Structure formats: C-alpha cells, structure tokens
PDB file of C-alpha atoms in Angstrom:
ATOM      1  CA  MET D   1     136.889 147.486 111.065  1.00  0.00           C
ATOM      2  CA  ARG D   2     133.538 147.597 112.995  1.00  0.00           C
ATOM      3  CA  HIS D   3     131.515 146.537 109.911  1.00  0.00           C
ATOM      4  CA  PHE D   4     133.775 143.660 109.566  1.00  0.00           C
ATOM      5  CA  LEU D   5     133.680 142.470 112.965  1.00  0.00           C
ATOM      6  CA  VAL D   6     129.654 142.530 112.846  1.00  0.00           C
ATOM      7  CA  MET D   7     129.789 141.015 109.348  1.00  0.00           C
ATOM      8  CA  THR D   8     131.952 138.319 110.860  1.00  0.00           C
ATOM      9  CA  ALA D   9     129.422 137.746 113.849  1.00  0.00           C
ATOM     10  CA  PHE D  10     126.686 137.477 111.577  1.00  0.00           C
ATOM     11  CA  ALA D  11     128.405 135.006 109.670  1.00  0.00           C
ATOM     12  CA  GLY D  12     129.336 133.126 112.677  1.00  0.00           C
ATOM     13  CA  PHE D  13     125.722 132.782 113.894  1.00  0.00           C
ATOM     14  CA  ALA D  14     124.455 131.912 110.583  1.00  0.00           C
ATOM     15  CA  ALA D  15     127.006 129.296 109.735  1.00  0.00           C
ATOM     16  CA  ILE D  16     126.128 127.427 113.079  1.00  0.00           C
ATOM     17  CA  VAL D  17     122.559 127.260 112.669  1.00  0.00           C
ATOM     18  CA  PHE D  18     123.010 126.194 108.916  1.00  0.00           C
ATOM     19  CA  GLY D  19     125.840 123.704 109.593  1.00  0.00           C
ATOM     20  CA  ILE D  20     123.951 122.290 112.254  1.00  0.00           C
ATOM     21  CA  VAL D  21     120.187 121.978 110.538  1.00  0.00           C
ATOM     22  CA  ALA D  22     121.378 121.110 107.030  1.00  0.00           C
ATOM     23  CA  LYS D  23     123.963 118.357 108.131  1.00  0.00           C
ATOM     24  CA  ASP D  24     123.580 115.325 110.380  1.00  0.00           C
ATOM     25  CA  LEU D  25     127.153 113.913 110.997  1.00  0.00           C
ATOM     26  CA  ASN D  26     129.360 116.435 113.224  1.00  0.00           C
ATOM     27  CA  ARG D  27     132.136 116.292 110.698  1.00  0.00           C
ATOM     28  CA  ASP D  28     129.874 117.417 107.873  1.00  0.00           C
ATOM     29  CA  GLN D  29     128.288 119.927 110.162  1.00  0.00           C
ATOM     30  CA  VAL D  30     131.651 121.481 110.688  1.00  0.00           C
ATOM     31  CA  ILE D  31     132.641 121.286 107.182  1.00  0.00           C
ATOM     32  CA  TYR D  32     129.494 122.893 105.864  1.00  0.00           C
ATOM     33  CA  GLY D  33     129.611 125.454 108.616  1.00  0.00           C
ATOM     34  CA  LEU D  34     133.021 126.423 108.158  1.00  0.00           C
ATOM     35  CA  LYS D  35     132.145 126.566 104.103  1.00  0.00           C
ATOM     36  CA  VAL D  36     128.998 128.868 104.795  1.00  0.00           C
ATOM     37  CA  PHE D  37     130.956 131.121 107.043  1.00  0.00           C
ATOM     38  CA  ALA D  38     133.702 131.489 104.520  1.00  0.00           C
ATOM     39  CA  GLU D  39     131.280 132.097 101.756  1.00  0.00           C
ATOM     40  CA  PHE D  40     129.301 135.096 103.800  1.00  0.00           C
ATOM     41  CA  LEU D  41     132.617 136.820 104.204  1.00  0.00           C
ATOM     42  CA  VAL D  42     134.061 136.587 100.872  1.00  0.00           C
ATOM     43  CA  ILE D  43     130.807 137.205  99.424  1.00  0.00           C
ATOM     44  CA  GLY D  44     130.217 140.214 101.738  1.00  0.00           C
ATOM     45  CA  LEU D  45     133.751 141.703 100.929  1.00  0.00           C
ATOM     46  CA  VAL D  46     133.374 141.431  96.996  1.00  0.00           C
ATOM     47  CA  LEU D  47     129.745 143.230  97.328  1.00  0.00           C
ATOM     48  CA  GLY D  48     131.448 145.641  99.485  1.00  0.00           C
ATOM     49  CA  TRP D  49     133.884 146.479  97.114  1.00  0.00           C
ATOM     50  CA  ILE D  50     131.650 146.407  93.911  1.00  0.00           C
ATOM     51  CA  LEU D  51     129.429 148.725  95.732  1.00  0.00           C
ATOM     52  CA  TYR D  52     132.318 151.042  96.624  1.00  0.00           C
ATOM     53  CA  PHE D  53     133.063 151.681  92.969  1.00  0.00           C
ATOM     54  CA  LEU D  54     129.401 152.280  92.008  1.00  0.00           C
ATOM     55  CA  PRO D  55     128.771 156.251  91.844  1.00  0.00           C
ATOM     56  CA  PHE D  56     125.448 156.132  93.381  1.00  0.00           C
TER      57      PHE D  56
ATOM     58  CA  MET E   1     104.569  81.509  87.028  1.00  0.00           C
ATOM     59  CA  ASN E   2     106.656  84.211  85.809  1.00  0.00           C
ATOM     60  CA  ARG E   3     110.003  86.371  86.568  1.00  0.00           C
ATOM     61  CA  GLU E   4     109.535  90.135  86.643  1.00  0.00           C
ATOM     62  CA  ARG E   5     111.918  92.541  87.660  1.00  0.00           C
ATOM     63  CA  SER E   6     111.356  95.581  90.112  1.00  0.00           C
ATOM     64  CA  GLY E   7     114.267  97.602  89.987  1.00  0.00           C
ATOM     65  CA  ARG E   8     117.208  95.379  90.817  1.00  0.00           C
ATOM     66  CA  ARG E   9     115.030  92.955  92.659  1.00  0.00           C
ATOM     67  CA  PRO E  10     113.462  89.938  91.068  1.00  0.00           C
ATOM     68  CA  LEU E  11     110.032  89.260  91.895  1.00  0.00           C
ATOM     69  CA  ARG E  12     108.455  85.700  91.488  1.00  0.00           C
ATOM     70  CA  LEU E  13     104.728  85.794  91.059  1.00  0.00           C
ATOM     71  CA  SER E  14     102.891  82.932  92.157  1.00  0.00           C
ATOM     72  CA  VAL E  15      99.229  83.004  90.519  1.00  0.00           C
ATOM     73  CA  LYS E  16      96.534  80.871  91.190  1.00  0.00           C
ATOM     74  CA  ARG E  17      93.363  81.200  88.760  1.00  0.00           C
ATOM     75  CA  SER E  18      91.294  78.795  86.830  1.00  0.00           C
ATOM     76  CA  ALA E  19      91.601  78.095  83.052  1.00  0.00           C
ATOM     77  CA  ALA E  20      88.466  79.803  82.366  1.00  0.00           C
ATOM     78  CA  GLU E  21      89.824  82.931  84.240  1.00  0.00           C
ATOM     79  CA  ALA E  22      93.066  82.926  82.276  1.00  0.00           C
ATOM     80  CA  GLU E  23      91.612  83.282  78.853  1.00  0.00           C
ATOM     81  CA  THR E  24      91.242  86.860  79.266  1.00  0.00           C
ATOM     82  CA  ASP E  25      94.115  89.186  78.303  1.00  0.00           C
ATOM     83  CA  LEU E  26      94.185  91.361  81.361  1.00  0.00           C
ATOM     84  CA  PHE E  27      94.995  89.783  84.749  1.00  0.00           C
ATOM     85  CA  ARG E  28      93.127  91.127  87.777  1.00  0.00           C
ATOM     86  CA  GLY E  29      93.210  89.012  90.971  1.00  0.00           C
ATOM     87  CA  ALA E  30      95.401  87.960  93.823  1.00  0.00           C
ATOM     88  CA  VAL E  31      99.290  87.757  93.226  1.00  0.00           C
ATOM     89  CA  ASN E  32     101.813  86.560  95.932  1.00  0.00           C
ATOM     90  CA  VAL E  33     104.765  88.790  95.409  1.00  0.00           C
ATOM     91  CA  GLU E  34     108.227  87.091  96.612  1.00  0.00           C
ATOM     92  CA  PRO E  35     110.139  88.414  98.164  1.00  0.00           C
ATOM     93  CA  GLN E  36     107.826  89.415 100.868  1.00  0.00           C
ATOM     94  CA  GLY E  37     107.883  93.067 101.609  1.00  0.00           C
ATOM     95  CA  ALA E  38     108.729  94.223  98.185  1.00  0.00           C
ATOM     96  CA  GLY E  39     106.285  96.915  98.554  1.00  0.00           C
ATOM     97  CA  ILE E  40     104.010  96.005  95.775  1.00  0.00           C
ATOM     98  CA  ALA E  41     100.441  96.078  96.774  1.00  0.00           C
ATOM     99  CA  CYS E  42      98.549  96.096  93.301  1.00  0.00           C
ATOM    100  CA  LEU E  43      99.989  94.877  89.827  1.00  0.00           C
ATOM    101  CA  VAL E  44      98.280  95.246  86.406  1.00  0.00           C
ATOM    102  CA  LEU E  45      99.572  92.517  84.350  1.00  0.00           C
ATOM    103  CA  ARG E  46      98.779  91.268  80.701  1.00  0.00           C
ATOM    104  CA  LYS E  47      98.975  87.645  79.500  1.00  0.00           C
ATOM    105  CA  SER E  48     101.974  87.636  76.988  1.00  0.00           C
ATOM    106  CA  SER E  49     101.703  83.678  76.325  1.00  0.00           C
ATOM    107  CA  GLY E  50      99.199  80.982  75.605  1.00  0.00           C
ATOM    108  CA  LEU E  51      97.397  79.018  78.120  1.00  0.00           C
ATOM    109  CA  GLY E  52      99.676  76.142  79.661  1.00  0.00           C
ATOM    110  CA  ILE E  53      98.595  73.640  82.006  1.00  0.00           C
ATOM    111  CA  ASP E  54     100.918  72.236  84.594  1.00  0.00           C
ATOM    112  CA  THR E  55      99.719  68.184  84.558  1.00  0.00           C
ATOM    113  CA  GLN E  56     101.830  67.353  87.818  1.00  0.00           C
ATOM    114  CA  GLU E  57     100.148  70.273  89.922  1.00  0.00           C
ATOM    115  CA  GLY E  58      96.855  70.667  87.825  1.00  0.00           C
ATOM    116  CA  ARG E  59      97.308  74.343  87.305  1.00  0.00           C
ATOM    117  CA  SER E  60      97.027  76.381  84.542  1.00  0.00           C
ATOM    118  CA  TYR E  61      99.629  78.742  83.854  1.00  0.00           C
ATOM    119  CA  CYS E  62     100.927  81.532  81.595  1.00  0.00           C
ATOM    120  CA  GLU E  63     103.409  84.043  81.050  1.00  0.00           C
ATOM    121  CA  LEU E  64     102.637  87.532  82.496  1.00  0.00           C
ATOM    122  CA  THR E  65     103.864  90.997  81.788  1.00  0.00           C
ATOM    123  CA  MET E  66     103.763  93.798  84.202  1.00  0.00           C
ATOM    124  CA  LEU E  67     102.287  96.742  82.899  1.00  0.00           C
ATOM    125  CA  GLY E  68     102.188  98.773  85.736  1.00  0.00           C
ATOM    126  CA  ARG E  69     102.175  98.502  89.615  1.00  0.00           C
ATOM    127  CA  LEU E  70     100.738 100.799  92.451  1.00  0.00           C
ATOM    128  CA  ASP E  71     102.787 100.999  95.706  1.00  0.00           C
ATOM    129  CA  LEU E  72     100.564 101.238  98.449  1.00  0.00           C
ATOM    130  CA  SER E  73     102.823 100.186 101.230  1.00  0.00           C
ATOM    131  CA  LYS E  74     104.847 103.008 102.060  1.00  0.00           C
ATOM    132  CA  PRO E  75     108.428 103.409 103.794  1.00  0.00           C
ATOM    133  CA  ASP E  76     108.293 104.053 107.438  1.00  0.00           C
ATOM    134  CA  LYS E  77     110.178 107.540 106.246  1.00  0.00           C
ATOM    135  CA  GLU E  78     107.042 108.470 104.285  1.00  0.00           C
ATOM    136  CA  LYS E  79     104.311 107.487 106.951  1.00  0.00           C
ATOM    137  CA  SER E  80     106.108 109.515 109.513  1.00  0.00           C
ATOM    138  CA  GLU E  81     106.015 112.541 106.979  1.00  0.00           C
ATOM    139  CA  GLU E  82     102.234 112.240 106.823  1.00  0.00           C
ATOM    140  CA  SER E  83     101.251 112.533 110.459  1.00  0.00           C
ATOM    141  CA  ALA E  84     103.808 114.272 112.955  1.00  0.00           C
ATOM    142  CA  PRO E  85     103.149 112.985 116.370  1.00  0.00           C
ATOM    143  CA  ALA E  86     101.828 115.605 118.910  1.00  0.00           C
ATOM    144  CA  ARG E  87     105.150 115.411 120.687  1.00  0.00           C
ATOM    145  CA  ALA E  88     106.809 116.899 117.569  1.00  0.00           C
ATOM    146  CA  TRP E  89     104.391 119.899 117.703  1.00  0.00           C
ATOM    147  CA  VAL E  90     105.169 120.304 121.379  1.00  0.00           C
ATOM    148  CA  MET E  91     108.624 120.392 120.821  1.00  0.00           C
ATOM    149  CA  GLY E  92     108.394 123.033 117.653  1.00  0.00           C
ATOM    150  CA  ILE E  93     106.473 125.253 119.825  1.00  0.00           C
ATOM    151  CA  ALA E  94     108.805 124.907 122.949  1.00  0.00           C
ATOM    152  CA  GLY E  95     111.706 125.681 120.577  1.00  0.00           C
ATOM    153  CA  TRP E  96     110.015 128.515 119.044  1.00  0.00           C
ATOM    154  CA  LEU E  97     108.865 130.032 122.369  1.00  0.00           C
ATOM    155  CA  ILE E  98     112.371 129.728 123.819  1.00  0.00           C
ATOM    156  CA  PRO E  99     115.270 129.091 121.401  1.00  0.00           C
ATOM    157  CA  GLY E 100     117.037 125.797 121.959  1.00  0.00           C
ATOM    158  CA  MET E 101     114.348 124.452 124.351  1.00  0.00           C
ATOM    159  CA  GLY E 102     112.994 121.933 121.616  1.00  0.00           C
ATOM    160  CA  HIS E 103     116.434 120.294 121.703  1.00  0.00           C
ATOM    161  CA  LEU E 104     116.834 120.448 125.251  1.00  0.00           C
ATOM    162  CA  LEU E 105     113.503 118.639 126.066  1.00  0.00           C
ATOM    163  CA  GLN E 106     114.654 115.898 123.712  1.00  0.00           C
ATOM    164  CA  GLY E 107     118.261 115.525 125.098  1.00  0.00           C
ATOM    165  CA  LYS E 108     119.914 116.968 122.527  1.00  0.00           C
ATOM    166  CA  TRP E 109     122.318 119.147 124.363  1.00  0.00           C
ATOM    167  CA  GLY E 110     124.948 119.896 121.519  1.00  0.00           C
ATOM    168  CA  ARG E 111     122.299 121.256 119.271  1.00  0.00           C
ATOM    169  CA  ALA E 112     120.485 123.168 122.222  1.00  0.00           C
ATOM    170  CA  VAL E 113     123.671 124.964 123.023  1.00  0.00           C
ATOM    171  CA  PHE E 114     124.683 125.723 119.665  1.00  0.00           C
ATOM    172  CA  LEU E 115     121.426 126.497 118.193  1.00  0.00           C
ATOM    173  CA  GLY E 116     120.091 127.956 121.089  1.00  0.00           C
ATOM    174  CA  GLY E 117     123.122 129.869 121.722  1.00  0.00           C
ATOM    175  CA  ALA E 118     123.345 131.209 118.487  1.00  0.00           C
ATOM    176  CA  VAL E 119     119.661 132.710 118.564  1.00  0.00           C
ATOM    177  CA  TRP E 120     120.246 134.026 121.827  1.00  0.00           C
ATOM    178  CA  ALA E 121     123.565 135.879 121.043  1.00  0.00           C
ATOM    179  CA  CYS E 122     122.272 137.187 117.936  1.00  0.00           C
ATOM    180  CA  PHE E 123     119.028 138.582 119.686  1.00  0.00           C
ATOM    181  CA  ILE E 124     121.306 139.962 122.687  1.00  0.00           C
ATOM    182  CA  LEU E 125     123.758 141.649 120.253  1.00  0.00           C
ATOM    183  CA  GLY E 126     121.091 142.965 118.092  1.00  0.00           C
ATOM    184  CA  PHE E 127     119.823 144.917 121.162  1.00  0.00           C
ATOM    185  CA  LEU E 128     123.017 146.154 122.596  1.00  0.00           C
ATOM    186  CA  MET E 129     124.034 147.353 119.037  1.00  0.00           C
ATOM    187  CA  GLY E 130     120.562 149.726 119.524  1.00  0.00           C
ATOM    188  CA  GLY E 131     118.391 147.688 117.463  1.00  0.00           C
ATOM    189  CA  ASN E 132     114.606 147.963 117.757  1.00  0.00           C
ATOM    190  CA  LEU E 133     111.731 145.482 117.531  1.00  0.00           C
ATOM    191  CA  PHE E 134     108.756 145.787 114.832  1.00  0.00           C
ATOM    192  CA  GLN E 135     105.245 145.623 115.397  1.00  0.00           C
ATOM    193  CA  TYR E 136     102.476 146.060 112.651  1.00  0.00           C
ATOM    194  CA  ASP E 137     101.112 149.222 112.948  1.00  0.00           C
ATOM    195  CA  GLY E 138      98.889 149.356 109.606  1.00  0.00           C
ATOM    196  CA  SER E 139     101.762 149.736 107.513  1.00  0.00           C
ATOM    197  CA  LEU E 140     102.396 146.632 105.255  1.00  0.00           C
ATOM    198  CA  LEU E 141     106.243 147.499 105.146  1.00  0.00           C
ATOM    199  CA  ARG E 142     106.256 146.625 108.846  1.00  0.00           C
ATOM    200  CA  LEU E 143     104.908 143.174 108.766  1.00  0.00           C
ATOM    201  CA  PRO E 144     107.869 141.413 107.284  1.00  0.00           C
ATOM    202  CA  PRO E 145     110.203 142.525 109.541  1.00  0.00           C
ATOM    203  CA  MET E 146     107.773 141.821 112.445  1.00  0.00           C
ATOM    204  CA  ILE E 147     107.464 138.408 111.080  1.00  0.00           C
ATOM    205  CA  GLY E 148     111.091 138.033 111.603  1.00  0.00           C
ATOM    206  CA  ASN E 149     111.158 139.323 115.084  1.00  0.00           C
ATOM    207  CA  LEU E 150     108.227 137.091 115.899  1.00  0.00           C
ATOM    208  CA  GLY E 151     110.641 134.052 115.322  1.00  0.00           C
ATOM    209  CA  THR E 152     112.226 134.452 118.528  1.00  0.00           C
ATOM    210  CA  GLY E 153     109.025 133.692 120.405  1.00  0.00           C
ATOM    211  CA  LEU E 154     109.017 134.860 124.151  1.00  0.00           C
ATOM    212  CA  LEU E 155     112.126 137.204 123.477  1.00  0.00           C
ATOM    213  CA  TYR E 156     109.641 139.250 121.369  1.00  0.00           C
ATOM    214  CA  ILE E 157     106.275 138.578 123.087  1.00  0.00           C
ATOM    215  CA  VAL E 158     107.933 139.459 126.471  1.00  0.00           C
ATOM    216  CA  PRO E 159     109.103 143.022 125.256  1.00  0.00           C
ATOM    217  CA  TRP E 160     106.004 143.441 123.393  1.00  0.00           C
ATOM    218  CA  PHE E 161     103.802 143.103 126.622  1.00  0.00           C
ATOM    219  CA  MET E 162     106.454 145.122 128.580  1.00  0.00           C
ATOM    220  CA  GLY E 163     106.604 147.757 125.766  1.00  0.00           C
ATOM    221  CA  ILE E 164     110.427 147.655 125.519  1.00  0.00           C
ATOM    222  CA  GLY E 165     112.332 148.165 122.324  1.00  0.00           C
ATOM    223  CA  PHE E 166     109.572 148.872 119.774  1.00  0.00           C
ATOM    224  CA  LEU E 167     109.684 152.690 120.053  1.00  0.00           C
ATOM    225  CA  ASP E 168     111.978 154.512 117.351  1.00  0.00           C
ATOM    226  CA  ASP E 169     114.121 156.370 120.040  1.00  0.00           C
ATOM    227  CA  VAL E 170     115.846 159.153 118.045  1.00  0.00           C
ATOM    228  CA  GLN E 171     119.305 158.552 120.554  1.00  0.00           C
ATOM    229  CA  ARG E 172     119.208 154.857 119.627  1.00  0.00           C
ATOM    230  CA  ALA E 173     118.345 155.591 115.946  1.00  0.00           C
ATOM    231  CA  ALA E 174     121.432 157.832 115.765  1.00  0.00           C
ATOM    232  CA  LEU E 175     123.862 155.300 116.990  1.00  0.00           C
ATOM    233  CA  PRO E 176     126.210 153.947 114.308  1.00  0.00           C
ATOM    234  CA  THR E 177     125.302 150.170 114.864  1.00  0.00           C
ATOM    235  CA  PHE E 178     121.543 150.910 114.750  1.00  0.00           C
ATOM    236  CA  GLU E 179     121.105 149.307 111.396  1.00  0.00           C
ATOM    237  CA  PHE E 180     123.069 146.321 112.357  1.00  0.00           C
ATOM    238  CA  GLY E 181     121.056 146.110 115.361  1.00  0.00           C
ATOM    239  CA  TRP E 182     117.503 145.571 113.954  1.00  0.00           C
ATOM    240  CA  THR E 183     119.010 143.436 111.390  1.00  0.00           C
ATOM    241  CA  PHE E 184     120.310 140.958 113.966  1.00  0.00           C
ATOM    242  CA  LEU E 185     117.089 141.114 115.779  1.00  0.00           C
ATOM    243  CA  ILE E 186     115.587 139.995 112.538  1.00  0.00           C
ATOM    244  CA  VAL E 187     117.840 137.242 111.692  1.00  0.00           C
ATOM    245  CA  ALA E 188     118.025 135.935 115.282  1.00  0.00           C
ATOM    246  CA  GLY E 189     114.186 135.235 114.525  1.00  0.00           C
ATOM    247  CA  LEU E 190     114.827 133.531 111.160  1.00  0.00           C
ATOM    248  CA  LEU E 191     117.462 131.555 112.512  1.00  0.00           C
ATOM    249  CA  ASN E 192     115.180 130.247 115.317  1.00  0.00           C
ATOM    250  CA  TYR E 193     112.502 129.414 112.664  1.00  0.00           C
ATOM    251  CA  LEU E 194     115.004 126.959 111.132  1.00  0.00           C
ATOM    252  CA  SER E 195     116.118 125.605 114.555  1.00  0.00           C
ATOM    253  CA  MET E 196     112.439 125.114 115.619  1.00  0.00           C
ATOM    254  CA  LEU E 197     111.956 123.152 112.462  1.00  0.00           C
ATOM    255  CA  ASP E 198     114.967 120.938 113.379  1.00  0.00           C
ATOM    256  CA  ALA E 199     113.471 120.398 116.710  1.00  0.00           C
ATOM    257  CA  PHE E 200     110.214 119.313 115.229  1.00  0.00           C
ATOM    258  CA  ASP E 201     111.728 116.957 112.724  1.00  0.00           C
ATOM    259  CA  ILE E 202     113.880 115.324 115.171  1.00  0.00           C
ATOM    260  CA  ALA E 203     110.737 114.605 117.377  1.00  0.00           C
ATOM    261  CA  ALA E 204     109.031 113.483 114.307  1.00  0.00           C
ATOM    262  CA  GLY E 205     111.567 110.820 113.452  1.00  0.00           C
ATOM    263  CA  ARG E 206     112.657 112.577 110.439  1.00  0.00           C
ATOM    264  CA  LYS E 207     116.129 113.366 111.530  1.00  0.00           C
ATOM    265  CA  SER E 208     118.455 111.744 114.046  1.00  0.00           C
TER     266      SER E 208
END
C-alpha cells in the first residue's frame, strides 16, 4: 500500500507539472493532467504485475 | 500584370519595367505585392507570355510565372524565438533558483502555486522519505542524478554549502523509503527544469 501511495504522489506531481506546462487553457490543462495521472498509475500497475511474474 | 496564388491568398503583382528590360526571360526587379503584408520579400519570376504594350498607360506588360519565393519578413512569433529578451533569462533563472518564483514575478499566481508547489512538495517528501542528494565525486554514475538534483536550484545549493543531505547515512539507507526518497529529489529537480522553461517562454512572449 505504501508503494501505491508513493506512486500516486509521484504521478500527481508529474501530472500537475506536465498538464500546466503542456497546455494553455485551464480546461485542457486539467484534462491532460488527469490523463497523465491515469497513465502513470495504469502503466505502473501493469509493469508491477509483469515484473511480479518474472522469475529474476 | 499577373495574378499568382500564395497558398490561399491571391497576390497581385504590379510590375514596372521598360520594354527592353522585359525581353529577358528571367525577371529580377522591384515588385509590389498586394495585399500588403503578404510576407513575401523576394520573388523569382519567369516570363511566360510575349511582350505586350498597354497603349493607354504607355507601359509594357507580360504574363509572369512565379518560380520561387523567399520569405524574409517572419511572423512575430518566429522573431521572438530568435532573440529572447533579458527579462526572460531573469525569469528563467529566478524560476530555477526558487521553484515557482519565475511565475510569481510575472503575476502568474496559479501557475506559481501549482508548479512551485509540486516541486517543493516533491522535494520535501523526498527528504522526509530519507532520500539523499547527489554530488559529483569523480564517479560518472553520480553525474546524471546530480544534474537532476541541481534542477531545484537553491534547494540543492544551500544543502550543498551546509553539507546536509549528501552523506550516505547507513540508518537513512536502511529506511524502506530510501529509494523513493532520492528518486523524488531527482524528479523534483527535473520537474523544476520544465517549470523554469515555462517561465522563460512566458516572459519571452512565446506562451500566454
């Protein structure tokens, strides 16, 4: 659970910066930030499960 | 007189030359381009019809075909990319030294709070999780993380002068969050590089 919380915090910080820097309009910034946030979480979870099954 | 197209905008070329000059195939000379501000400063034209004479105006004329053009008058955006004002550099450096300051000085409160807040929070969390900063000690492997750490500006420079947070303390390294910690510290610096560039672009007029 601690790992997930840390990953969520990381995704949140990165999403805030990416969203604000990449887009100009507030609405676009929020949408892009949420998208980046979700992508970080989903990719992190998928990678976690893939690595879980690797024997090395 | 001839009509040519530049993209979707029709151009009317008004040519003033003597009959003798118009005998040559290649046209080189002053051309008035309408509408004004079309952005074309130099045209290469080829005569594509025989010479005619306008008896009423007493001018010679011929059909001209545009072979190429050289756009010398660049839009304002491109001009601003060529030379950033000194103010932009100041804002960029301020944003690097103190995360969020580059936007704060420009009155971009929202951006300052969110961008600066994200960097500060990431850095503080990294320290609280037991992370350590990196400095170059002759090992090339420590150079990339040090460059990342350096992105936080004074947040890196001050501990560097004070000698805080650099030593690989065994007790800190034993913390389960140690790896997260130094990762957060590096990411804070990298995020601040993006924030710094954003402040620079806003001051240079490239972003609103």
